[in-house]
Amino acid sequence: MINSSCSFSVSCSSDNKELNSNPAFILPGYSHQESRSNGCLNGYLCPSPGFPYTRRCRLTNSSPVPLTFQLRMSDDGTQPAVDSVDQIRRDTDPAWRKGIHFYVEPREFTMNPSQGTILPQGHQDIEVTLCSNTVMEFYQRMLVDLEGIGKGVATLIITARCLVLELQLSPQVLLYDECHLKVPYDRKILIRNPKHLPGCDRLIPQKRKEDSAMLYSSPKPCGIVQPQSTAEIPVVGAVQALGTHRTNVVIGVFGDERNPLKGAEAAGSKA
């Protein structure tokens, strides 16, 4: 069992001073204001690792001339983050067993649009998306650069705390009793998600050896478990030798591949 808890809050600041109640700050001829739905969100649960989540804010130009802006995130990486939809398509990716390997730090925040020009007395709505591949607490600053005025003239503070989602397996033992040798038999593992956030899982491929007495695989090894629901992973097992045999079936959880869930598979056989 793996515990999960995420919180997400957004606030605006100027000169490192946080503002309350529909926070906003004004620069000469320029303002950066959160939409009213994006106030303080203490205790708000953010998505599981690999599930993008988007919030919106608004840039407003109160000056009589157009302003050209560019957005950038402090302390964010450069290699694109991997979302769960892409990951389940990579069912042979070693990342399911060893975790995602980044040559450089992942870029987990994206802004859309990240640059543009705002007409006088106009505004631009900005979508800020977090797709976390890192189990950690975030404290990021979205900086606004204005052409001809300066860099970092406005700051949007974003905090988030992302932990791995809790998933539960059943049954703990898959029984393949009274099986014929090398005949495939179908069973299924149930993965229960008691939380209100989605999860992503995959049956880890078996490390087969010449003397493996029990072989297993799945025609559909990857999937997404929707919030407060149960998903199935079909498991096809075939006994390779007489006797009673036992082997582990390992389930990887996106975002916590180094600590996979384990279920036991037992089998008996006859000629």
mmCIF file of C-alpha atoms in Angstrom:
data_model
loop_
_atom_site.group_PDB
_atom_site.id
_atom_site.type_symbol
_atom_site.label_atom_id
_atom_site.label_comp_id
_atom_site.label_asym_id
_atom_site.label_seq_id
_atom_site.Cartn_x
_atom_site.Cartn_y
_atom_site.Cartn_z
ATOM 1 C CA MET A 1 0.000 0.000 0.000
ATOM 2 C CA ILE A 2 1.379 3.391 -0.999
ATOM 3 C CA ASN A 3 0.054 6.575 0.526
ATOM 4 C CA SER A 4 -0.785 9.611 -1.550
ATOM 5 C CA SER A 5 -1.502 13.188 -0.721
ATOM 6 C CA CYS A 6 -1.207 16.235 -2.887
ATOM 7 C CA SER A 7 -2.010 19.904 -2.272
ATOM 8 C CA PHE A 8 -1.970 22.740 -4.760
ATOM 9 C CA SER A 9 -2.219 26.506 -4.147
ATOM 10 C CA VAL A 10 -1.635 29.591 -6.220
ATOM 11 C CA SER A 11 -0.946 33.162 -5.155
ATOM 12 C CA CYS A 12 0.400 36.311 -6.749
ATOM 13 C CA SER A 13 3.297 38.249 -5.326
ATOM 14 C CA SER A 14 5.302 41.359 -5.994
ATOM 15 C CA ASP A 15 8.623 42.038 -4.304
ATOM 16 C CA ASN A 16 8.227 38.669 -2.546
ATOM 17 C CA LYS A 17 5.083 39.824 -0.727
ATOM 18 C CA GLU A 18 2.104 37.509 -0.999
ATOM 19 C CA LEU A 19 -1.281 39.132 -1.460
ATOM 20 C CA ASN A 20 -4.631 37.890 -0.138
ATOM 21 C CA SER A 21 -8.269 37.868 -1.321
ATOM 22 C CA ASN A 22 -8.167 37.877 -5.120
ATOM 23 C CA PRO A 23 -4.478 38.833 -5.093
ATOM 24 C CA ALA A 24 -3.161 41.264 -7.674
ATOM 25 C CA PHE A 25 -0.386 43.777 -8.068
ATOM 26 C CA ILE A 26 0.084 46.773 -10.299
ATOM 27 C CA LEU A 27 3.189 47.949 -12.088
ATOM 28 C CA PRO A 28 3.257 51.203 -14.058
ATOM 29 C CA GLY A 29 0.746 50.597 -16.806
ATOM 30 C CA TYR A 30 0.632 46.834 -16.145
ATOM 31 C CA SER A 31 -1.126 44.386 -13.853
ATOM 32 C CA HIS A 32 -1.070 40.652 -13.229
ATOM 33 C CA GLN A 33 -4.176 39.298 -11.569
ATOM 34 C CA GLU A 34 -5.441 35.865 -10.682
ATOM 35 C CA SER A 35 -8.919 34.887 -11.808
ATOM 36 C CA ARG A 36 -11.354 34.735 -8.899
ATOM 37 C CA SER A 37 -11.569 30.932 -9.077
ATOM 38 C CA ASN A 38 -7.829 30.649 -8.452
ATOM 39 C CA GLY A 39 -7.557 31.994 -4.934
ATOM 40 C CA CYS A 40 -5.802 30.236 -2.077
ATOM 41 C CA LEU A 41 -6.252 26.471 -2.461
ATOM 42 C CA ASN A 42 -4.745 25.086 0.743
ATOM 43 C CA GLY A 43 -5.417 21.355 1.007
ATOM 44 C CA TYR A 44 -6.459 21.027 -2.632
ATOM 45 C CA LEU A 45 -5.372 17.666 -4.081
ATOM 46 C CA CYS A 46 -3.308 17.842 -7.256
ATOM 47 C CA PRO A 47 -3.049 15.010 -9.786
ATOM 48 C CA SER A 48 -0.953 11.901 -9.384
ATOM 49 C CA PRO A 49 2.457 11.808 -11.099
ATOM 50 C CA GLY A 50 2.052 11.756 -14.853
ATOM 51 C CA PHE A 51 -1.424 13.318 -14.880
ATOM 52 C CA PRO A 52 -1.373 16.929 -16.163
ATOM 53 C CA TYR A 53 -3.320 19.496 -14.190
ATOM 54 C CA THR A 54 -4.046 22.999 -15.448
ATOM 55 C CA ARG A 55 -4.819 26.234 -13.639
ATOM 56 C CA ARG A 56 -5.498 29.613 -15.209
ATOM 57 C CA CYS A 57 -4.409 33.149 -14.491
ATOM 58 C CA ARG A 58 -4.748 36.431 -16.373
ATOM 59 C CA LEU A 59 -2.294 39.080 -17.503
ATOM 60 C CA THR A 60 -3.856 42.526 -17.853
ATOM 61 C CA ASN A 61 -2.369 45.533 -19.652
ATOM 62 C CA SER A 62 -3.760 48.741 -18.171
ATOM 63 C CA SER A 63 -1.394 50.970 -20.118
ATOM 64 C CA PRO A 64 -2.215 53.014 -23.266
ATOM 65 C CA VAL A 65 0.371 51.110 -25.338
ATOM 66 C CA PRO A 66 0.796 47.431 -26.321
ATOM 67 C CA LEU A 67 3.043 45.298 -24.101
ATOM 68 C CA THR A 68 5.002 42.249 -25.249
ATOM 69 C CA PHE A 69 5.501 39.611 -22.568
ATOM 70 C CA GLN A 70 7.357 36.331 -22.108
ATOM 71 C CA LEU A 71 6.765 33.812 -19.319
ATOM 72 C CA ARG A 72 9.344 31.535 -17.738
ATOM 73 C CA MET A 73 9.406 29.209 -14.755
ATOM 74 C CA SER A 74 12.103 29.393 -12.125
ATOM 75 C CA ASP A 75 14.092 26.238 -11.348
ATOM 76 C CA ASP A 76 12.285 24.068 -13.882
ATOM 77 C CA GLY A 77 14.063 21.560 -16.120
ATOM 78 C CA THR A 78 14.372 21.335 -19.887
ATOM 79 C CA GLN A 79 13.569 17.731 -20.826
ATOM 80 C CA PRO A 80 9.810 17.290 -21.433
ATOM 81 C CA ALA A 81 7.986 15.431 -18.677
ATOM 82 C CA VAL A 82 6.265 12.120 -19.461
ATOM 83 C CA ASP A 83 2.517 11.894 -18.963
ATOM 84 C CA SER A 84 0.653 8.706 -18.113
ATOM 85 C CA VAL A 85 -1.024 8.353 -21.521
ATOM 86 C CA ASP A 86 2.365 8.277 -23.236
ATOM 87 C CA GLN A 87 3.787 5.942 -20.610
ATOM 88 C CA ILE A 88 1.156 3.213 -20.980
ATOM 89 C CA ARG A 89 1.967 3.060 -24.694
ATOM 90 C CA ARG A 90 5.532 2.159 -23.802
ATOM 91 C CA ASP A 91 4.779 -1.246 -22.350
ATOM 92 C CA THR A 92 8.360 -2.459 -22.900
ATOM 93 C CA ASP A 93 9.997 0.653 -21.481
ATOM 94 C CA PRO A 94 12.543 -0.272 -18.753
ATOM 95 C CA ALA A 95 11.338 2.818 -16.906
ATOM 96 C CA TRP A 96 8.470 0.700 -15.569
ATOM 97 C CA ARG A 97 11.014 -1.272 -13.558
ATOM 98 C CA LYS A 98 13.769 1.277 -12.901
ATOM 99 C CA GLY A 99 11.917 4.587 -13.040
ATOM 100 C CA ILE A 100 12.139 7.286 -15.701
ATOM 101 C CA HIS A 101 15.702 8.298 -16.496
ATOM 102 C CA PHE A 102 16.226 11.959 -17.311
ATOM 103 C CA TYR A 103 19.505 13.175 -18.774
ATOM 104 C CA VAL A 104 18.577 16.597 -17.441
ATOM 105 C CA GLU A 105 15.893 17.748 -15.005
ATOM 106 C CA PRO A 106 12.338 17.330 -16.371
ATOM 107 C CA ARG A 107 10.309 20.321 -17.474
ATOM 108 C CA GLU A 108 7.182 19.795 -15.382
ATOM 109 C CA PHE A 109 5.505 23.183 -15.902
ATOM 110 C CA THR A 110 4.250 24.556 -19.195
ATOM 111 C CA MET A 111 2.534 27.856 -19.937
ATOM 112 C CA ASN A 112 0.158 28.471 -22.830
ATOM 113 C CA PRO A 113 0.685 30.930 -24.321
ATOM 114 C CA SER A 114 4.179 31.546 -22.976
ATOM 115 C CA GLN A 115 4.647 34.784 -24.907
ATOM 116 C CA GLY A 116 2.669 37.353 -26.829
ATOM 117 C CA THR A 117 1.523 40.949 -27.040
ATOM 118 C CA ILE A 118 -1.346 42.414 -25.039
ATOM 119 C CA LEU A 119 -3.183 45.375 -26.525
ATOM 120 C CA PRO A 120 -3.851 48.512 -24.454
ATOM 121 C CA GLN A 121 -6.489 47.912 -21.777
ATOM 122 C CA GLY A 122 -6.526 44.268 -22.839
ATOM 123 C CA HIS A 123 -5.757 40.999 -21.153
ATOM 124 C CA GLN A 124 -4.424 37.521 -21.870
ATOM 125 C CA ASP A 125 -5.604 34.359 -20.102
ATOM 126 C CA ILE A 126 -2.731 31.968 -19.355
ATOM 127 C CA GLU A 127 -2.972 28.225 -18.755
ATOM 128 C CA VAL A 128 -0.299 26.872 -16.386
ATOM 129 C CA THR A 129 -0.014 23.079 -16.508
ATOM 130 C CA LEU A 130 1.848 20.892 -14.030
ATOM 131 C CA CYS A 131 2.733 17.348 -15.128
ATOM 132 C CA SER A 132 4.836 16.006 -12.290
ATOM 133 C CA ASN A 133 7.323 13.194 -12.803
ATOM 134 C CA THR A 134 8.957 13.944 -9.461
ATOM 135 C CA VAL A 135 7.617 12.931 -6.057
ATOM 136 C CA MET A 136 8.398 16.111 -4.170
ATOM 137 C CA GLU A 137 7.160 19.449 -2.906
ATOM 138 C CA PHE A 138 7.220 22.295 -5.416
ATOM 139 C CA TYR A 139 7.739 25.967 -4.764
ATOM 140 C CA GLN A 140 8.025 27.596 -8.165
ATOM 141 C CA ARG A 141 7.877 31.149 -9.454
ATOM 142 C CA MET A 142 6.390 31.959 -12.826
ATOM 143 C CA LEU A 143 8.229 35.096 -13.947
ATOM 144 C CA VAL A 144 6.917 37.685 -16.385
ATOM 145 C CA ASP A 145 9.416 39.516 -18.595
ATOM 146 C CA LEU A 146 8.233 42.623 -20.434
ATOM 147 C CA GLU A 147 10.005 43.747 -23.577
ATOM 148 C CA GLY A 148 11.558 47.169 -23.098
ATOM 149 C CA ILE A 149 10.659 47.253 -19.397
ATOM 150 C CA GLY A 150 12.597 44.507 -17.639
ATOM 151 C CA LYS A 151 12.859 40.855 -16.620
ATOM 152 C CA GLY A 152 10.901 39.335 -13.768
ATOM 153 C CA VAL A 153 8.686 42.382 -13.350
ATOM 154 C CA ALA A 154 5.883 40.142 -12.082
ATOM 155 C CA THR A 155 5.854 36.833 -10.207
ATOM 156 C CA LEU A 156 3.212 34.161 -9.753
ATOM 157 C CA ILE A 157 3.987 31.794 -6.857
ATOM 158 C CA ILE A 158 2.951 28.162 -7.393
ATOM 159 C CA THR A 159 3.242 25.550 -4.652
ATOM 160 C CA ALA A 160 2.393 21.869 -4.936
ATOM 161 C CA ARG A 161 3.033 18.703 -2.972
ATOM 162 C CA CYS A 162 2.873 15.482 -4.956
ATOM 163 C CA LEU A 163 3.133 11.970 -3.523
ATOM 164 C CA VAL A 164 2.446 8.607 -5.113
ATOM 165 C CA LEU A 165 -1.140 7.428 -5.247
ATOM 166 C CA GLU A 166 -2.358 4.548 -3.077
ATOM 167 C CA LEU A 167 -3.415 1.432 -5.000
ATOM 168 C CA GLN A 168 -4.511 -1.929 -3.608
ATOM 169 C CA LEU A 169 -4.215 -5.388 -5.191
ATOM 170 C CA SER A 170 -6.491 -8.394 -4.937
ATOM 171 C CA PRO A 171 -6.385 -11.290 -4.745
ATOM 172 C CA GLN A 172 -3.062 -11.676 -3.014
ATOM 173 C CA VAL A 173 -2.740 -15.138 -4.530
ATOM 174 C CA LEU A 174 -3.678 -16.169 -8.072
ATOM 175 C CA LEU A 175 -4.520 -19.867 -8.064
ATOM 176 C CA TYR A 176 -3.840 -21.985 -11.111
ATOM 177 C CA ASP A 177 -4.711 -25.318 -9.512
ATOM 178 C CA GLU A 178 -5.064 -28.614 -11.383
ATOM 179 C CA CYS A 179 -3.483 -27.168 -14.528
ATOM 180 C CA HIS A 180 -2.250 -29.147 -17.503
ATOM 181 C CA LEU A 181 1.375 -28.683 -18.503
ATOM 182 C CA LYS A 182 2.076 -25.739 -20.801
ATOM 183 C CA VAL A 183 -1.607 -24.986 -21.272
ATOM 184 C CA PRO A 184 -2.407 -21.269 -20.766
ATOM 185 C CA TYR A 185 -5.064 -20.370 -18.202
ATOM 186 C CA ASP A 186 -6.635 -16.957 -17.709
ATOM 187 C CA ARG A 187 -6.877 -15.147 -14.389
ATOM 188 C CA LYS A 188 -7.109 -11.485 -13.455
ATOM 189 C CA ILE A 189 -5.682 -9.115 -10.878
ATOM 190 C CA LEU A 190 -7.977 -6.419 -9.510
ATOM 191 C CA ILE A 191 -6.452 -3.035 -8.755
ATOM 192 C CA ARG A 192 -8.535 -0.861 -6.487
ATOM 193 C CA ASN A 193 -8.104 2.893 -6.297
ATOM 194 C CA PRO A 194 -9.850 4.256 -3.169
ATOM 195 C CA LYS A 195 -8.779 7.859 -3.795
ATOM 196 C CA HIS A 196 -10.384 10.553 -5.953
ATOM 197 C CA LEU A 197 -7.283 10.823 -8.173
ATOM 198 C CA PRO A 198 -6.413 8.558 -11.131
ATOM 199 C CA GLY A 199 -3.490 6.143 -11.078
ATOM 200 C CA CYS A 200 -1.371 4.444 -13.753
ATOM 201 C CA ASP A 201 -0.067 0.882 -13.447
ATOM 202 C CA ARG A 202 1.628 -1.860 -15.414
ATOM 203 C CA LEU A 203 2.298 -5.565 -14.958
ATOM 204 C CA ILE A 204 6.094 -5.818 -15.026
ATOM 205 C CA PRO A 205 7.347 -8.367 -17.610
ATOM 206 C CA GLN A 206 8.548 -11.600 -16.072
ATOM 207 C CA LYS A 207 12.273 -12.248 -16.034
ATOM 208 C CA ARG A 208 12.158 -15.685 -17.602
ATOM 209 C CA LYS A 209 14.812 -18.351 -17.231
ATOM 210 C CA GLU A 210 15.251 -21.723 -18.910
ATOM 211 C CA ASP A 211 14.132 -23.490 -15.748
ATOM 212 C CA SER A 212 11.182 -21.196 -14.946
ATOM 213 C CA ALA A 213 8.444 -23.507 -13.701
ATOM 214 C CA MET A 214 5.675 -20.930 -14.079
ATOM 215 C CA LEU A 215 5.330 -18.428 -16.920
ATOM 216 C CA TYR A 216 2.960 -15.495 -16.955
ATOM 217 C CA SER A 217 2.145 -12.553 -19.216
ATOM 218 C CA SER A 218 -0.697 -10.176 -19.948
ATOM 219 C CA PRO A 219 -2.408 -9.168 -23.211
ATOM 220 C CA LYS A 220 -3.171 -5.799 -21.616
ATOM 221 C CA PRO A 221 -0.401 -5.052 -19.105
ATOM 222 C CA CYS A 222 -0.858 -1.252 -18.794
ATOM 223 C CA GLY A 223 -3.810 0.824 -17.738
ATOM 224 C CA ILE A 224 -5.234 3.767 -15.859
ATOM 225 C CA VAL A 225 -7.267 3.237 -12.707
ATOM 226 C CA GLN A 226 -9.943 5.884 -12.479
ATOM 227 C CA PRO A 227 -10.710 7.557 -9.137
ATOM 228 C CA GLN A 228 -12.631 5.448 -6.627
ATOM 229 C CA SER A 229 -12.880 2.525 -9.003
ATOM 230 C CA THR A 230 -11.405 -0.889 -9.752
ATOM 231 C CA ALA A 231 -9.491 -1.944 -12.863
ATOM 232 C CA GLU A 232 -8.486 -5.376 -14.108
ATOM 233 C CA ILE A 233 -5.193 -6.704 -15.437
ATOM 234 C CA PRO A 234 -5.637 -10.035 -17.233
ATOM 235 C CA VAL A 235 -2.893 -12.544 -16.429
ATOM 236 C CA VAL A 236 -2.234 -15.622 -18.556
ATOM 237 C CA GLY A 237 -0.297 -18.327 -16.712
ATOM 238 C CA ALA A 238 1.164 -21.612 -17.916
ATOM 239 C CA VAL A 239 2.824 -24.263 -15.775
ATOM 240 C CA GLN A 240 6.046 -25.650 -17.232
ATOM 241 C CA ALA A 241 6.825 -28.493 -14.812
ATOM 242 C CA LEU A 242 5.021 -30.980 -12.602
ATOM 243 C CA GLY A 243 4.417 -30.070 -9.001
ATOM 244 C CA THR A 244 3.302 -27.000 -7.102
ATOM 245 C CA HIS A 245 5.070 -23.793 -7.987
ATOM 246 C CA ARG A 246 5.023 -20.201 -6.779
ATOM 247 C CA THR A 247 6.283 -16.997 -8.334
ATOM 248 C CA ASN A 248 5.798 -13.265 -7.801
ATOM 249 C CA VAL A 249 3.707 -11.085 -10.069
ATOM 250 C CA VAL A 250 4.950 -7.496 -9.902
ATOM 251 C CA ILE A 251 2.851 -4.408 -10.638
ATOM 252 C CA GLY A 252 4.588 -1.087 -11.299
ATOM 253 C CA VAL A 253 2.932 2.204 -10.319
ATOM 254 C CA PHE A 254 3.744 5.272 -12.397
ATOM 255 C CA GLY A 255 5.747 7.698 -10.303
ATOM 256 C CA ASP A 256 6.935 5.026 -7.883
ATOM 257 C CA GLU A 257 8.454 2.380 -10.138
ATOM 258 C CA ARG A 258 11.217 1.623 -7.646
ATOM 259 C CA ASN A 259 8.652 0.426 -5.090
ATOM 260 C CA PRO A 260 6.295 -1.806 -7.093
ATOM 261 C CA LEU A 261 3.282 -3.617 -5.715
ATOM 262 C CA LYS A 262 3.704 -7.371 -5.478
ATOM 263 C CA GLY A 263 1.123 -10.125 -5.720
ATOM 264 C CA ALA A 264 1.854 -13.822 -5.348
ATOM 265 C CA GLU A 265 0.921 -16.359 -7.999
ATOM 266 C CA ALA A 266 0.630 -20.028 -7.075
ATOM 267 C CA ALA A 267 0.068 -22.988 -9.398
ATOM 268 C CA GLY A 268 -0.323 -26.752 -9.275
ATOM 269 C CA SER A 269 0.008 -28.996 -12.326
ATOM 270 C CA LYS A 270 -0.665 -32.459 -13.590
ATOM 271 C CA ALA A 271 0.426 -34.313 -16.717
#
